[in-house]
mmCIF file of C-alpha atoms in Angstrom:
data_model
loop_
_atom_site.group_PDB
_atom_site.id
_atom_site.type_symbol
_atom_site.label_atom_id
_atom_site.label_comp_id
_atom_site.label_asym_id
_atom_site.label_seq_id
_atom_site.Cartn_x
_atom_site.Cartn_y
_atom_site.Cartn_z
ATOM 1 C CA UNK A 25 -18.155 34.642 22.819
ATOM 2 C CA UNK A 26 -15.535 31.957 22.327
ATOM 3 C CA UNK A 27 -11.985 33.290 22.088
ATOM 4 C CA UNK A 28 -8.797 31.755 20.794
ATOM 5 C CA UNK A 29 -7.675 30.988 24.352
ATOM 6 C CA UNK A 30 -10.778 28.889 25.037
ATOM 7 C CA UNK A 31 -10.899 27.400 21.542
ATOM 8 C CA UNK A 32 -7.367 25.964 21.603
ATOM 9 C CA UNK A 33 -7.907 23.622 24.607
ATOM 10 C CA UNK A 34 -11.193 22.475 23.077
ATOM 11 C CA UNK A 35 -9.462 21.554 19.820
ATOM 12 C CA UNK A 36 -6.671 19.794 21.690
ATOM 13 C CA UNK A 37 -9.281 17.797 23.612
ATOM 14 C CA UNK A 38 -11.048 16.809 20.379
ATOM 15 C CA UNK A 39 -7.726 15.754 18.849
ATOM 16 C CA UNK A 40 -6.811 13.619 21.860
ATOM 17 C CA UNK A 41 -10.289 12.053 21.839
ATOM 18 C CA UNK A 42 -9.931 11.051 18.181
ATOM 19 C CA UNK A 43 -6.381 9.806 18.780
ATOM 20 C CA UNK A 44 -7.255 7.597 21.731
ATOM 21 C CA UNK A 45 -10.856 6.507 21.173
ATOM 22 C CA UNK A 46 -11.245 5.316 17.585
ATOM 23 C CA UNK A 47 -8.913 4.143 14.810
ATOM 24 C CA UNK A 48 -9.124 6.339 11.711
ATOM 25 C CA UNK A 49 -8.730 5.448 8.031
ATOM 26 C CA UNK A 50 -9.451 1.753 8.544
ATOM 27 C CA UNK A 51 -10.369 1.268 4.882
ATOM 28 C CA UNK A 52 -7.128 2.919 3.765
ATOM 29 C CA UNK A 53 -5.181 0.625 6.096
ATOM 30 C CA UNK A 54 -6.972 -2.367 4.573
ATOM 31 C CA UNK A 55 -6.045 -1.174 1.078
ATOM 32 C CA UNK A 56 -2.402 -0.913 2.150
ATOM 33 C CA UNK A 57 -2.528 -4.430 3.596
ATOM 34 C CA UNK A 58 -4.145 -5.945 0.512
ATOM 35 C CA UNK A 59 -1.967 -3.973 -1.879
ATOM 36 C CA UNK A 60 1.412 -4.738 -0.346
ATOM 37 C CA UNK A 61 0.531 -8.347 0.390
ATOM 38 C CA UNK A 62 -0.560 -8.887 -3.215
ATOM 39 C CA UNK A 63 2.372 -6.938 -4.639
ATOM 40 C CA UNK A 64 4.966 -8.928 -2.705
ATOM 41 C CA UNK A 65 3.217 -12.196 -3.508
ATOM 42 C CA UNK A 66 3.316 -11.388 -7.231
ATOM 43 C CA UNK A 67 6.953 -10.316 -6.873
ATOM 44 C CA UNK A 68 7.945 -13.630 -5.273
ATOM 45 C CA UNK A 69 6.005 -15.601 -7.882
ATOM 46 C CA UNK A 70 7.600 -13.648 -10.707
ATOM 47 C CA UNK A 71 11.095 -14.341 -9.372
ATOM 48 C CA UNK A 72 10.326 -17.971 -8.541
ATOM 49 C CA UNK A 73 12.421 -19.387 -11.442
ATOM 50 C CA UNK A 74 15.376 -17.195 -10.362
ATOM 51 C CA UNK A 75 15.010 -17.539 -6.603
ATOM 52 C CA UNK A 76 18.221 -19.509 -6.102
ATOM 53 C CA UNK A 77 20.348 -17.010 -8.073
ATOM 54 C CA UNK A 78 18.932 -14.050 -6.141
ATOM 55 C CA UNK A 79 18.418 -15.284 -2.563
ATOM 56 C CA UNK A 80 19.425 -18.955 -2.427
ATOM 57 C CA UNK A 81 22.642 -20.836 -1.686
ATOM 58 C CA UNK A 82 23.539 -20.704 -5.398
ATOM 59 C CA UNK A 83 23.581 -16.898 -5.474
ATOM 60 C CA UNK A 84 26.855 -15.153 -6.436
ATOM 61 C CA UNK A 85 26.316 -13.128 -3.263
ATOM 62 C CA UNK A 86 26.734 -16.163 -1.036
ATOM 63 C CA UNK A 87 25.196 -16.534 2.442
ATOM 64 C CA UNK A 88 28.687 -16.191 3.932
ATOM 65 C CA UNK A 89 29.218 -12.840 2.194
ATOM 66 C CA UNK A 90 25.783 -11.723 3.382
ATOM 67 C CA UNK A 91 26.626 -12.624 6.984
ATOM 68 C CA UNK A 92 29.887 -10.665 6.750
ATOM 69 C CA UNK A 93 27.950 -7.629 5.553
ATOM 70 C CA UNK A 94 25.416 -8.066 8.363
ATOM 71 C CA UNK A 95 28.251 -7.773 10.889
ATOM 72 C CA UNK A 96 28.934 -4.282 9.529
ATOM 73 C CA UNK A 97 25.412 -3.025 8.828
ATOM 74 C CA UNK A 98 23.431 -4.701 11.603
ATOM 75 C CA UNK A 99 20.945 -6.307 9.197
ATOM 76 C CA UNK A 100 19.606 -9.819 9.736
ATOM 77 C CA UNK A 101 17.865 -12.421 7.609
ATOM 78 C CA UNK A 102 16.263 -15.778 8.292
ATOM 79 C CA UNK A 103 17.622 -16.936 4.921
ATOM 80 C CA UNK A 104 21.213 -16.958 6.199
ATOM 81 C CA UNK A 105 20.533 -19.138 9.239
ATOM 82 C CA UNK A 106 21.390 -22.197 7.145
ATOM 83 C CA UNK A 107 23.098 -22.872 3.809
ATOM 84 C CA UNK A 108 20.853 -25.856 3.115
ATOM 85 C CA UNK A 109 18.869 -25.808 -0.119
ATOM 86 C CA UNK A 110 15.916 -27.510 1.577
ATOM 87 C CA UNK A 111 15.858 -24.833 4.274
ATOM 88 C CA UNK A 112 15.804 -22.104 1.633
ATOM 89 C CA UNK A 113 12.879 -23.752 -0.202
ATOM 90 C CA UNK A 114 10.925 -23.959 3.063
ATOM 91 C CA UNK A 115 11.599 -20.268 3.731
ATOM 92 C CA UNK A 116 10.463 -19.357 0.226
ATOM 93 C CA UNK A 117 7.246 -21.344 0.614
ATOM 94 C CA UNK A 118 6.696 -19.685 3.991
ATOM 95 C CA UNK A 119 7.151 -16.266 2.363
ATOM 96 C CA UNK A 120 4.527 -17.071 -0.289
ATOM 97 C CA UNK A 121 2.029 -18.312 2.293
ATOM 98 C CA UNK A 122 2.672 -15.351 4.607
ATOM 99 C CA UNK A 123 2.147 -12.826 1.795
ATOM 100 C CA UNK A 124 -1.128 -14.513 0.791
ATOM 101 C CA UNK A 125 -2.428 -14.661 4.375
ATOM 102 C CA UNK A 126 -1.462 -11.044 4.994
ATOM 103 C CA UNK A 127 -3.312 -9.979 1.867
ATOM 104 C CA UNK A 128 -6.415 -11.936 2.947
ATOM 105 C CA UNK A 129 -6.250 -10.623 6.505
ATOM 106 C CA UNK A 130 -6.111 -13.922 8.407
ATOM 107 C CA UNK A 131 -4.932 -13.485 12.022
ATOM 108 C CA UNK A 132 -3.603 -10.142 10.884
ATOM 109 C CA UNK A 133 -1.878 -9.164 14.115
ATOM 110 C CA UNK A 134 0.462 -12.149 14.065
ATOM 111 C CA UNK A 135 0.757 -12.464 10.293
ATOM 112 C CA UNK A 136 1.706 -8.777 9.921
ATOM 113 C CA UNK A 137 4.770 -9.444 12.085
ATOM 114 C CA UNK A 138 5.667 -12.480 9.971
ATOM 115 C CA UNK A 139 5.202 -10.428 6.804
ATOM 116 C CA UNK A 140 7.580 -7.744 8.102
ATOM 117 C CA UNK A 141 10.155 -10.433 8.963
ATOM 118 C CA UNK A 142 9.803 -11.983 5.484
ATOM 119 C CA UNK A 143 10.176 -8.671 3.649
ATOM 120 C CA UNK A 144 13.117 -7.634 5.811
ATOM 121 C CA UNK A 145 14.841 -10.990 5.379
ATOM 122 C CA UNK A 146 14.546 -11.070 1.593
ATOM 123 C CA UNK A 147 15.549 -7.424 1.323
ATOM 124 C CA UNK A 148 18.654 -7.911 3.482
ATOM 125 C CA UNK A 149 19.695 -11.129 1.738
ATOM 126 C CA UNK A 150 20.043 -9.402 -1.665
ATOM 127 C CA UNK A 151 20.523 -5.802 -0.617
ATOM 128 C CA UNK A 152 22.493 -4.937 -3.767
ATOM 129 C CA UNK A 153 19.689 -6.074 -6.085
ATOM 130 C CA UNK A 154 17.009 -3.514 -5.254
ATOM 131 C CA UNK A 155 15.146 -0.949 -7.353
ATOM 132 C CA UNK A 156 13.763 1.325 -4.636
ATOM 133 C CA UNK A 157 10.359 -0.310 -4.524
ATOM 134 C CA UNK A 158 11.340 -2.967 -2.017
ATOM 135 C CA UNK A 159 12.775 -0.254 0.252
ATOM 136 C CA UNK A 160 9.337 1.339 0.477
ATOM 137 C CA UNK A 161 7.621 -2.037 0.893
ATOM 138 C CA UNK A 162 9.946 -2.815 3.807
ATOM 139 C CA UNK A 163 9.109 0.476 5.523
ATOM 140 C CA UNK A 164 5.374 0.007 4.976
ATOM 141 C CA UNK A 165 5.508 -3.585 6.240
ATOM 142 C CA UNK A 166 7.098 -2.347 9.467
ATOM 143 C CA UNK A 167 4.571 0.476 9.869
ATOM 144 C CA UNK A 168 1.573 -1.770 9.201
ATOM 145 C CA UNK A 169 2.525 -3.978 12.166
ATOM 146 C CA UNK A 170 1.277 -1.191 14.451
ATOM 147 C CA UNK A 171 -1.989 -0.565 12.588
ATOM 148 C CA UNK A 172 -5.368 -2.273 12.776
ATOM 149 C CA UNK A 173 -5.194 -3.112 9.068
ATOM 150 C CA UNK A 174 -7.321 -6.249 9.527
ATOM 151 C CA UNK A 175 -10.473 -4.435 10.711
ATOM 152 C CA UNK A 176 -11.894 -4.034 7.181
ATOM 153 C CA UNK A 177 -12.041 -6.247 4.086
ATOM 154 C CA UNK A 178 -10.363 -9.225 5.734
ATOM 155 C CA UNK A 179 -11.065 -12.737 6.936
ATOM 156 C CA UNK A 180 -10.742 -11.431 10.486
ATOM 157 C CA UNK A 181 -13.465 -8.848 9.865
ATOM 158 C CA UNK A 182 -15.683 -11.481 8.262
ATOM 159 C CA UNK A 183 -15.213 -13.826 11.223
ATOM 160 C CA UNK A 184 -16.060 -11.047 13.680
ATOM 161 C CA UNK A 185 -19.158 -10.118 11.697
ATOM 162 C CA UNK A 186 -20.372 -13.718 11.571
ATOM 163 C CA UNK A 187 -19.892 -14.118 15.306
ATOM 164 C CA UNK A 188 -21.794 -10.913 15.994
ATOM 165 C CA UNK A 189 -24.690 -11.888 13.713
ATOM 166 C CA UNK A 190 -24.855 -15.374 15.217
ATOM 167 C CA UNK A 191 -24.868 -13.968 18.749
ATOM 168 C CA UNK A 192 -21.866 -16.054 19.807
ATOM 169 C CA UNK A 193 -20.022 -13.096 21.296
ATOM 170 C CA UNK A 194 -19.683 -13.747 25.017
ATOM 171 C CA UNK A 195 -21.598 -11.242 27.143
ATOM 172 C CA UNK A 196 -20.651 -12.437 30.626
ATOM 173 C CA UNK A 197 -20.176 -9.711 33.243
ATOM 174 C CA UNK A 198 -16.553 -8.656 33.607
ATOM 175 C CA UNK A 199 -14.757 -7.755 36.756
ATOM 176 C CA UNK A 200 -13.595 -4.186 37.226
ATOM 177 C CA UNK A 201 -9.985 -5.088 36.492
ATOM 178 C CA UNK A 202 -10.870 -6.961 33.303
ATOM 179 C CA UNK A 203 -13.038 -4.082 32.093
ATOM 180 C CA UNK A 204 -10.227 -1.618 32.700
ATOM 181 C CA UNK A 205 -7.833 -3.928 30.867
ATOM 182 C CA UNK A 206 -10.156 -4.096 27.841
ATOM 183 C CA UNK A 207 -10.510 -0.320 27.818
ATOM 184 C CA UNK A 208 -6.736 0.087 27.993
ATOM 185 C CA UNK A 209 -6.333 -2.394 25.143
ATOM 186 C CA UNK A 210 -8.797 -0.494 22.939
ATOM 187 C CA UNK A 211 -7.062 2.799 23.696
ATOM 188 C CA UNK A 212 -3.627 1.338 22.979
ATOM 189 C CA UNK A 213 -4.843 -0.160 19.705
ATOM 190 C CA UNK A 214 -6.351 3.151 18.605
ATOM 191 C CA UNK A 215 -3.231 5.141 19.515
ATOM 192 C CA UNK A 216 -0.838 2.735 17.778
ATOM 193 C CA UNK A 217 -3.029 2.555 14.686
ATOM 194 C CA UNK A 218 -3.470 6.311 14.373
ATOM 195 C CA UNK A 219 0.218 6.970 14.962
ATOM 196 C CA UNK A 220 1.119 4.277 12.428
ATOM 197 C CA UNK A 221 -1.153 5.788 9.766
ATOM 198 C CA UNK A 222 0.268 9.243 10.496
ATOM 199 C CA UNK A 223 3.829 7.952 10.087
ATOM 200 C CA UNK A 224 2.883 6.286 6.779
ATOM 201 C CA UNK A 225 1.374 9.535 5.487
ATOM 202 C CA UNK A 226 4.406 11.513 6.686
ATOM 203 C CA UNK A 227 6.750 9.040 5.012
ATOM 204 C CA UNK A 228 5.010 9.452 1.653
ATOM 205 C CA UNK A 229 4.987 13.254 1.993
ATOM 206 C CA UNK A 230 8.678 13.274 2.834
ATOM 207 C CA UNK A 231 9.419 10.999 -0.112
ATOM 208 C CA UNK A 232 7.603 13.192 -2.629
ATOM 209 C CA UNK A 233 8.824 16.462 -1.155
ATOM 210 C CA UNK A 234 12.472 15.449 -0.998
ATOM 211 C CA UNK A 235 12.355 13.989 -4.520
ATOM 212 C CA UNK A 236 10.860 17.209 -5.869
ATOM 213 C CA UNK A 237 13.356 19.462 -4.059
ATOM 214 C CA UNK A 238 16.225 17.275 -5.263
ATOM 215 C CA UNK A 239 15.005 17.612 -8.856
ATOM 216 C CA UNK A 240 14.779 21.403 -8.531
ATOM 217 C CA UNK A 241 18.546 21.525 -7.930
ATOM 218 C CA UNK A 242 19.285 19.766 -11.223
ATOM 219 C CA UNK A 243 19.759 21.697 -14.431
ATOM 220 C CA UNK A 244 18.255 18.976 -16.632
ATOM 221 C CA UNK A 245 14.925 19.202 -14.790
ATOM 222 C CA UNK A 246 15.014 22.981 -14.975
ATOM 223 C CA UNK A 247 15.407 23.041 -18.751
ATOM 224 C CA UNK A 248 12.960 20.176 -19.301
ATOM 225 C CA UNK A 249 15.378 17.602 -20.727
ATOM 226 C CA UNK A 250 15.693 15.150 -17.814
ATOM 227 C CA UNK A 251 13.131 12.678 -19.146
ATOM 228 C CA UNK A 252 14.866 12.719 -22.527
ATOM 229 C CA UNK A 253 18.007 11.318 -20.937
ATOM 230 C CA UNK A 254 15.998 8.841 -18.853
ATOM 231 C CA UNK A 255 14.277 7.472 -21.955
ATOM 232 C CA UNK A 256 17.664 6.865 -23.590
ATOM 233 C CA UNK A 257 19.202 4.832 -20.772
ATOM 234 C CA UNK A 258 19.571 1.243 -21.969
ATOM 235 C CA UNK A 259 19.279 -0.045 -18.402
ATOM 236 C CA UNK A 260 15.737 1.366 -18.115
ATOM 237 C CA UNK A 261 14.339 0.652 -21.577
ATOM 238 C CA UNK A 262 12.323 -2.578 -21.577
ATOM 239 C CA UNK A 263 10.723 -1.513 -24.884
ATOM 240 C CA UNK A 264 13.232 0.663 -26.805
ATOM 241 C CA UNK A 265 10.803 1.336 -29.667
ATOM 242 C CA UNK A 266 8.193 2.719 -27.276
ATOM 243 C CA UNK A 267 10.788 4.875 -25.497
ATOM 244 C CA UNK A 268 12.006 6.291 -28.804
ATOM 245 C CA UNK A 269 8.444 7.015 -29.908
ATOM 246 C CA UNK A 270 7.733 8.946 -26.711
ATOM 247 C CA UNK A 271 11.075 10.748 -26.925
ATOM 248 C CA UNK A 272 10.126 12.216 -30.304
ATOM 249 C CA UNK A 273 7.614 14.600 -28.661
ATOM 250 C CA UNK A 274 9.898 17.288 -27.242
ATOM 251 C CA UNK A 275 7.138 19.574 -25.984
ATOM 252 C CA UNK A 276 5.380 16.748 -24.171
ATOM 253 C CA UNK A 277 8.657 15.685 -22.563
ATOM 254 C CA UNK A 278 9.302 19.217 -21.274
ATOM 255 C CA UNK A 279 5.760 19.560 -19.904
ATOM 256 C CA UNK A 280 6.088 16.182 -18.172
ATOM 257 C CA UNK A 281 9.363 17.302 -16.546
ATOM 258 C CA UNK A 282 7.911 20.512 -15.143
ATOM 259 C CA UNK A 283 4.675 18.817 -14.087
ATOM 260 C CA UNK A 284 6.576 16.069 -12.254
ATOM 261 C CA UNK A 285 8.576 18.572 -10.217
ATOM 262 C CA UNK A 286 5.479 20.678 -9.491
ATOM 263 C CA UNK A 287 3.434 17.692 -8.325
ATOM 264 C CA UNK A 288 6.145 16.356 -6.050
ATOM 265 C CA UNK A 289 6.991 19.685 -4.428
ATOM 266 C CA UNK A 290 3.345 20.704 -3.981
ATOM 267 C CA UNK A 291 2.122 17.285 -2.836
ATOM 268 C CA UNK A 292 2.404 17.818 0.959
ATOM 269 C CA UNK A 293 0.485 21.122 0.667
ATOM 270 C CA UNK A 294 -2.600 19.893 -1.217
ATOM 271 C CA UNK A 295 -3.601 17.018 1.055
ATOM 272 C CA UNK A 296 -6.228 18.896 3.044
ATOM 273 C CA UNK A 297 -8.491 19.953 0.182
ATOM 274 C CA UNK A 298 -10.217 18.587 -2.872
ATOM 275 C CA UNK A 299 -7.197 19.446 -4.987
ATOM 276 C CA UNK A 300 -5.585 16.235 -3.766
ATOM 277 C CA UNK A 301 -7.869 14.127 -5.981
ATOM 278 C CA UNK A 302 -6.577 15.473 -9.343
ATOM 279 C CA UNK A 303 -3.033 15.467 -7.934
ATOM 280 C CA UNK A 304 -3.308 11.803 -6.931
ATOM 281 C CA UNK A 305 -4.784 11.007 -10.352
ATOM 282 C CA UNK A 306 -1.842 12.651 -12.121
ATOM 283 C CA UNK A 307 0.601 10.844 -9.827
ATOM 284 C CA UNK A 308 -1.120 7.585 -10.739
ATOM 285 C CA UNK A 309 -0.481 8.324 -14.407
ATOM 286 C CA UNK A 310 3.138 9.207 -13.642
ATOM 287 C CA UNK A 311 3.768 5.937 -11.825
ATOM 288 C CA UNK A 312 2.100 3.917 -14.574
ATOM 289 C CA UNK A 313 4.415 5.632 -17.047
ATOM 290 C CA UNK A 314 7.429 4.735 -14.908
ATOM 291 C CA UNK A 315 6.292 1.117 -14.724
ATOM 292 C CA UNK A 316 5.874 0.826 -18.506
ATOM 293 C CA UNK A 317 8.635 3.047 -19.891
ATOM 294 C CA UNK A 318 11.324 2.354 -17.283
ATOM 295 C CA UNK A 319 10.458 -1.253 -16.398
ATOM 296 C CA UNK A 320 10.045 -0.598 -12.647
ATOM 297 C CA UNK A 321 6.680 -2.184 -11.805
ATOM 298 C CA UNK A 322 7.607 -2.966 -8.185
ATOM 299 C CA UNK A 323 8.545 0.633 -7.443
ATOM 300 C CA UNK A 324 5.491 2.034 -9.226
ATOM 301 C CA UNK A 325 3.156 -0.415 -7.530
ATOM 302 C CA UNK A 326 4.578 0.412 -4.102
ATOM 303 C CA UNK A 327 4.081 4.135 -4.701
ATOM 304 C CA UNK A 328 0.545 3.765 -6.063
ATOM 305 C CA UNK A 329 -0.480 1.722 -3.027
ATOM 306 C CA UNK A 330 1.159 4.220 -0.659
ATOM 307 C CA UNK A 331 -0.864 7.064 -2.209
ATOM 308 C CA UNK A 332 -4.046 5.273 -1.111
ATOM 309 C CA UNK A 333 -3.420 6.354 2.495
ATOM 310 C CA UNK A 334 -4.621 9.867 1.623
ATOM 311 C CA UNK A 335 -8.069 8.790 0.432
ATOM 312 C CA UNK A 336 -10.741 9.033 3.157
ATOM 313 C CA UNK A 337 -12.950 6.152 4.258
ATOM 314 C CA UNK A 338 -16.018 7.729 2.650
ATOM 315 C CA UNK A 339 -14.267 7.424 -0.712
ATOM 316 C CA UNK A 340 -13.769 3.677 -0.256
ATOM 317 C CA UNK A 341 -17.308 3.220 1.040
ATOM 318 C CA UNK A 342 -18.671 4.970 -2.033
ATOM 319 C CA UNK A 343 -16.566 2.696 -4.225
ATOM 320 C CA UNK A 344 -18.025 -0.300 -2.392
ATOM 321 C CA UNK A 345 -21.572 0.906 -2.971
ATOM 322 C CA UNK A 346 -20.815 1.539 -6.643
ATOM 323 C CA UNK A 347 -19.335 -1.955 -6.953
ATOM 324 C CA UNK A 348 -22.391 -3.567 -5.372
ATOM 325 C CA UNK A 349 -24.753 -1.659 -7.676
ATOM 326 C CA UNK A 350 -22.658 -2.661 -10.690
ATOM 327 C CA UNK A 351 -22.703 -6.309 -9.652
ATOM 328 C CA UNK A 352 -26.494 -6.288 -9.198
ATOM 329 C CA UNK A 353 -27.250 -4.576 -12.496
ATOM 330 C CA UNK A 354 -26.759 -7.575 -14.857
ATOM 331 C CA UNK A 355 -28.965 -9.748 -12.633
ATOM 332 C CA UNK A 356 -31.650 -7.086 -12.588
ATOM 333 C CA UNK A 357 -31.749 -6.744 -16.355
ATOM 334 C CA UNK A 358 -31.694 -10.498 -16.873
ATOM 335 C CA UNK A 359 -34.871 -10.781 -14.797
ATOM 336 C CA UNK A 360 -36.494 -7.877 -16.616
ATOM 337 C CA UNK A 361 -36.288 -5.453 -13.667
ATOM 338 C CA UNK A 362 -34.197 -2.350 -14.385
ATOM 339 C CA UNK A 363 -31.763 -1.168 -11.682
ATOM 340 C CA UNK A 364 -33.960 1.804 -10.886
ATOM 341 C CA UNK A 365 -36.889 -0.410 -9.956
ATOM 342 C CA UNK A 366 -39.182 0.739 -12.790
ATOM 343 C CA UNK A 367 -41.444 -1.432 -14.919
ATOM 344 C CA UNK A 368 -39.885 -4.333 -16.687
ATOM 345 C CA UNK A 369 -39.221 -4.025 -20.413
ATOM 346 C CA UNK A 370 -39.446 -7.509 -21.856
ATOM 347 C CA UNK A 371 -40.698 -7.213 -25.472
ATOM 348 C CA UNK A 372 -40.980 -10.908 -26.209
ATOM 349 C CA UNK A 373 -43.056 -11.766 -23.149
ATOM 350 C CA UNK A 374 -46.506 -10.863 -21.977
ATOM 351 C CA UNK A 375 -47.085 -10.100 -18.348
ATOM 352 C CA UNK A 376 -49.933 -12.234 -16.935
ATOM 353 C CA UNK A 377 -52.843 -10.463 -15.337
ATOM 354 C CA UNK A 378 -53.081 -10.476 -11.568
ATOM 355 C CA UNK A 379 -56.831 -11.269 -11.697
#
């Protein structure tokens, strides 16, 4: 009969095998790559008319002031290497292209490093003009450098699949040293990826947990009035009429306050069961409310994408199968063949005999 003393080494061996032999949550990593690449691309496009005032040579926070701050904080930015307007425009175009290529998953290993440099450079250049969302994007961009986020839903994955189907993958015998090197490379990739995904999950848990515990200490969250004051801040009211309309429902505001604190404090403890699905759904609604009512779409988008790390690969595979069935359904009905494969129902046509 197996005892705890013999079971513990077995579990440790299984854990080490998973850690070193295969990357986990590859679909979730791909969602993070696509989400943050798209989000930062949209962010740069949205601020394109104001790029010079925020990051360029014409900014009130001049490149010289930024360099003086870097001497104290240790930050760095490629945008301050030159005060030339042409250089800034080239850097901005490079940032747009890098974000698009990272989202598409083209040469992901190299492009992920460029994406982290771009996000870090733009964040450091205008460090006093942040809303919290770009802080999280910067952290995630750094973490994703260590993951195999280009293995799924990417141009790299498509290229690998085409090569495998065409039989162009080289199968020449390898020397013993080369085979050992390949094995070491696969192990290193798996370890870095799994550790990177673990750090991302831990970062999100720490963010929610600390935010919830901080709210518990405040009296306004305890008596259910915190959101009332938030909805009346002029700085965070893009649509004052909508904020006032929501603020009229006192009971709903109090319930939302208590539910927000409960979700954030309990979040790290519900990740290993099915309860995480309704919790993630409610958090999705909370972030959408923040984006609309407080005018913080970058922060909300960064949080929604980060929550995707807790969804297993089978969830994304089931979504892919559902998407493929949905895409095939209109074609099936247009040809008179229902999706279930039953007899065609075409009232205006007669089916010719097979004789």
